[in-house]
């Protein structure tokens, strides 16, 4: 490409003037440009507020106009021009470091986490492989089509700069146009991620252009470190910030300051210290904060959004006007480098076409995958994604970096650097003006901004409700003695004129006032949104914790996605209430008991909070749905209400199970809610006294600080769950309480209590007996029956059960698997201690045999005793059982009208001559229909064929007989 010494507008001339002018200019002139830019931004927002024209496009054009006046004409802008030159000469890295932390963090923070999860695969496809393919396509086109004497590395470097859509421009555009949330999430998330990925690719080719050669392995390592390392840095800073925020209560200023500070520090750490992608770091950081934004109270959450929206608006205004100025500077600088400016503009238009073609190839290359993952994608949305591929300030900043580093003909000449800025600036200009201005038209053409039929019904319903309110207002005002003109008043209420049934005012409507929605999906979505608002109210009232509200909000998002299939918010919640597998670590002896109680009980407390809020919110939403639809016995509303009642029943079952297994959790939950309600009541009382003027300002501040300290204390240190100590469990047990004080003292000093999570195994069938387990709280379920046949009913053992005691008395391995069915407090008593207790005599053995009968009866006859609680089984055994011992060779008879358990010894059936070993249940007519016990025990006699069975004692036997009338 030829260069000339002079042209219509010599670049060196205005550059020299710029130097002399800048030497006499005041640095404070930069403030003037910033202030004027903000004033222009406010004016544009005011004038364009009711239009569909993106204000960012207008700002860019105004910036180009200002730059053209200052750099490309004989007219100078005085001090404003000096400020423009100061801003235009800003270092490219400084430009990114000032604006990107605000804009990228705000964009990621404002996105919906649920939709990010759903669209993550689509975003990664476009931001990862899509960037690489686009870089190659653009770079190859530049190398093969353009008449520049650039090598492949230089061409690919320009391809990397232009391969990614700019998040600043895209986010600003979509917010203005009001695109669907799904489409906005894909485009915004992809633009943020692929811009960070493009910077990593840009840095790779930039190193190559400067002569730093790298092998394939080194390139892959560099790309992996630059992308994955960036994400890890963002996650670390985000998690650390959230942990910090946990120690801050009701201090919005600190929340804002911390988020803003961390965004800049994280960007600097990634970009400068770790040599990674600062943009990807900011995206990860913003998403971590976005995941926690549901934990802010209503006022704090709203303030947080308003704060970030405000500073993002300021940053957008400055960066788009500055981008226009830089584009104008590059346009007029190219006049010095090329005597054929028209040809250079032809290159820009050709490059714009190449960009659109490359993006089209990338999107449709991944189109099958984009349709498969997440919410899917149709061809209309694919075209919108292609057309919304805007370029912006990030690409300009990267090209300015190339321009600043150019000058060495061996690597990058000055002409090449200037052409990079010109081509990039032209691409930014054309994509913003052409694509940005016509995206709304494209949305309208595809009907993607039109209201659905259900939404039209809702609009009509809202207008009728406003009309009814206007009618009510007119009745109140009609009794006023003040004269006014109803025609004048009605002339301003144009929003309800199309539904007004009268041509004159005051209005009158005969509409019944009920919302009629025929679409089941829309009806369920309305119900779920009402439930979401009820959750927010519950959270702001302090009835649920921060971790609980996050789960509840996620359940609503998941249920809305599945609204066509029914209400499924409880399905999601039920999976989150389960204990993860890694929680089993807390049930081992390795984990300290204090740590176990903290994590396990915290999980159970949160589960109870979630269930309580779920029930409360569903009741509110059901009532609201019936109030608005007016249908309680039929129609879609009745179907949704019925689905909600079924889900509420499941939640109530969960709470009932927790109440039966760990009542202390329910007590703690209620205590926390009552405490918070009381403190909020006191705060309201204080506010009322302040409004009435009874208290002085100093007194109000003093008492208010005391109340805030109490609320903060409740947040950080809620009422603790009082888990019974081993001494308490032993002292209230019916069996152990009857032992002598000396034995009780030995037990209390020797036992250990362990809090087990659901699914933990106490012991397995056939394993060696080592301990006896006393259930202090919770429930344990037996698995793998001791019978050779399969038993379809598992026995459940609740508080007060002594497991393994029978095996200790008979000296056998464990008879079955015992697995915790809920969170259970298990007291472990070593076998050696049981043996030492038995050695003391004084009738202790008889007490222990009677106690183990309770467990054996439920283990051998689960169908019979499954309907009884442990207390009821204990009463049956105490009142209706008789225990006898028999010597060898004795012949005994058992009645089929009673339940007989062989606890020890061995019998031989006199009719079949088969041997029956303990433990066994002897034939009983009431059991014969459900379980073939005669076969299980080796007896061939059919139950009910006679009233008695005869057995001969082979080894000394112990048999417990329970009267059937009691069962």
mmCIF file of C-alpha atoms in Angstrom, residues 765 784-792 930-937:
data_model
loop_
_atom_site.group_PDB
_atom_site.id
_atom_site.type_symbol
_atom_site.label_atom_id
_atom_site.label_comp_id
_atom_site.label_asym_id
_atom_site.label_seq_id
_atom_site.Cartn_x
_atom_site.Cartn_y
_atom_site.Cartn_z
ATOM 1 C CA UNK A 765 -26.218 -58.332 57.929
ATOM 2 C CA UNK A 784 -32.430 -57.713 54.141
ATOM 3 C CA UNK A 785 -34.709 -59.808 56.328
ATOM 4 C CA UNK A 786 -33.142 -62.681 58.326
ATOM 5 C CA UNK A 787 -35.462 -65.100 56.544
ATOM 6 C CA UNK A 788 -34.344 -66.964 53.439
ATOM 7 C CA UNK A 789 -37.388 -65.597 51.578
ATOM 8 C CA UNK A 790 -37.745 -62.000 50.420
ATOM 9 C CA UNK A 791 -39.667 -59.782 52.796
ATOM 10 C CA UNK A 792 -41.503 -56.948 51.101
ATOM 11 C CA UNK A 930 -49.078 -62.370 54.169
ATOM 12 C CA UNK A 931 -45.829 -64.281 54.715
ATOM 13 C CA UNK A 932 -45.243 -68.051 54.348
ATOM 14 C CA UNK A 933 -43.563 -68.345 57.712
ATOM 15 C CA UNK A 934 -43.867 -72.119 57.874
ATOM 16 C CA UNK A 935 -41.719 -72.368 54.760
ATOM 17 C CA UNK A 936 -39.357 -69.765 56.029
ATOM 18 C CA UNK A 937 -38.855 -71.556 59.293
#
